[in-house]
Coordinates of C-alpha atoms in Angstrom, one line a residue:
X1 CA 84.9 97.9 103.1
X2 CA 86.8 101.5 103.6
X3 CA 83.4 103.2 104.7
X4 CA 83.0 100.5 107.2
X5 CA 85.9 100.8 108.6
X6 CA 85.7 104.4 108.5
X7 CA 82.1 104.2 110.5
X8 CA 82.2 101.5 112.6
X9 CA 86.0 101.1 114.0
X10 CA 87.4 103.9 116.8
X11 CA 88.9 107.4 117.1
X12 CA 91.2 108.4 118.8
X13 CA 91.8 112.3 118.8
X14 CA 94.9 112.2 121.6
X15 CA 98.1 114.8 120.5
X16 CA 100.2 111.3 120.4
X17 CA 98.0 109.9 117.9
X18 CA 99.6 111.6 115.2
X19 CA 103.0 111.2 115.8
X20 CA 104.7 108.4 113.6
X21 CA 106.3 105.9 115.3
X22 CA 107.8 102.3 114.8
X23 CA 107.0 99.1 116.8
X24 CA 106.1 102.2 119.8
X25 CA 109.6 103.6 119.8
X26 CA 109.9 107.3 119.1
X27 CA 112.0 108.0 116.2
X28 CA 115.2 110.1 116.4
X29 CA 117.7 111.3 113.5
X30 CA 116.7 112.5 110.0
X31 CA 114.6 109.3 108.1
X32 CA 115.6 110.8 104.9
X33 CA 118.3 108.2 104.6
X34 CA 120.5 109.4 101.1
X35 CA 122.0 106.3 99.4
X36 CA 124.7 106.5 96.3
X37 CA 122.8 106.2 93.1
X38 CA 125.4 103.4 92.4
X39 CA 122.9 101.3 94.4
X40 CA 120.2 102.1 91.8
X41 CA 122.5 101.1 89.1
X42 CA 123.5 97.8 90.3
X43 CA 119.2 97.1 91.0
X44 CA 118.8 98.0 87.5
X45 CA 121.9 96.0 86.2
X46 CA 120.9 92.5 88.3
X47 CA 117.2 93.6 87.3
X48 CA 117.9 93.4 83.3
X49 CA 120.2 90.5 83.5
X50 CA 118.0 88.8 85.9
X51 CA 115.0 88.7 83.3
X52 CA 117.5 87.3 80.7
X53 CA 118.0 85.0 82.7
X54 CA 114.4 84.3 83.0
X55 CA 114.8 84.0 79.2
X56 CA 117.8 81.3 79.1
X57 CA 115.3 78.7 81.8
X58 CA 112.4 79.1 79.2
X59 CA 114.2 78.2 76.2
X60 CA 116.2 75.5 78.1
X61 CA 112.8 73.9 79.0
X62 CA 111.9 73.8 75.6
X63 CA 115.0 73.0 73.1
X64 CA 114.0 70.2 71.4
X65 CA 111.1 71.9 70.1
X66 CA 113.2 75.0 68.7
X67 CA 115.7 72.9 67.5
X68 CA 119.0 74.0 65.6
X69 CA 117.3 77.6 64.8
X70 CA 116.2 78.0 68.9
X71 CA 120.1 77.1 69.3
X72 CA 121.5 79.8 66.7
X73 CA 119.3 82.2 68.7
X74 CA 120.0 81.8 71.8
X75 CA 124.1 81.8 71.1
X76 CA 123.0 84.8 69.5
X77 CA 121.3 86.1 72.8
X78 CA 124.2 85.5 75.2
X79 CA 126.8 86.9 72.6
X80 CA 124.7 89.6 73.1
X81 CA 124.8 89.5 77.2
X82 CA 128.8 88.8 77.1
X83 CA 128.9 92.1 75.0
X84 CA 126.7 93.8 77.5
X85 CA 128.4 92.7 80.6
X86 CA 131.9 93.8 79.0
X87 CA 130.5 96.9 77.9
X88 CA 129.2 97.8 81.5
X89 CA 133.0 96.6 83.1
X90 CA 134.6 98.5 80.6
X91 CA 132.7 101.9 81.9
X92 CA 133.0 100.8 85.1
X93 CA 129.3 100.3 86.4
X94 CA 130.6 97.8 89.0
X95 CA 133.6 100.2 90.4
X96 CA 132.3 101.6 93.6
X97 CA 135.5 103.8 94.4
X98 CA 136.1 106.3 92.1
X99 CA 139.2 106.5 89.8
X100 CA 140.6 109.1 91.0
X101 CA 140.9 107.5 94.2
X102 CA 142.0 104.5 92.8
X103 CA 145.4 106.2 91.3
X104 CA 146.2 108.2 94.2
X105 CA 146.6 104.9 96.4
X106 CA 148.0 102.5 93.4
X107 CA 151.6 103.2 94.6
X108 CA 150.8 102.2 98.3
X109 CA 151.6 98.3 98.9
X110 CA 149.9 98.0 101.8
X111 CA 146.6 100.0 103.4
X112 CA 147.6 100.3 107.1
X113 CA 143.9 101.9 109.5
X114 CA 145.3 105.8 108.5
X115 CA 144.9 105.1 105.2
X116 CA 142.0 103.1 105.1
X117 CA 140.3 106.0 107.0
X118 CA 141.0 108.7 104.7
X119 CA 139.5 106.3 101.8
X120 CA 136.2 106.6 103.9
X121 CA 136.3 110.4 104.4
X122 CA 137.3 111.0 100.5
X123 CA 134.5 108.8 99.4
X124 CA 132.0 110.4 101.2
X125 CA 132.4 113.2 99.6

């Protein structure tokens, strides 16, 4: 299927025809877009406890078959999750300002725009 489409479809040799362009808008800016690997972590997180959860649906569907030993397991397996998901709080996966940031502005009562501002220039550092 490649070689026919390769033989029988057109060319076009223009200079345009090789610059990349989306929905025939021109791009502008830098497409390297550079996200905070703390996006990665939470994918990773929501992927692992999203397959356990997969896990939980297939054992519910069949509990009268595993009886009391399928039970024992399974309070077993989401012992282990709690454990997990305290763990990762407790090392603060889920914090998305850094600490250090976090005690510098525990004294303030209230954020007023000056100070939300300077929040958003010291985390993008």
């Amino acid at each position: 299927m490649l070689l026919c489409g390769y033989f029988c479809g057109g060319r076009s040799y223009s200079r345009s025809k090789h610059v990349p362009f989306e929905s025939g808008i021109e791009s502008t800016g830098n497409s390297k877009v550079r996200f905070s690997v703390k996006f990665y972590l939470i994918g990773m997180i929501f992927v692992i406890f999203d397959a356990e959860g997969i896990y939980l649906y297939v054992w519910s569907v069949s509990v009268r078959e595993a009886g009391w030993m399928g039970f024992i397991e399974i309070f077993i397996f989401i012992i282990i999750l709690l454990i997990s998901l305290v763990y990762l709080i407790r090392t603060g996966a889920f914090n998305w300002v850094e600490t250090s940031l976090k005690n510098e502005n525990s004294n303030k009562t209230c954020l007023n725009v000056d100070n939300v501002l300077k929040l958003l220039k010291e985390y993008d550092r």
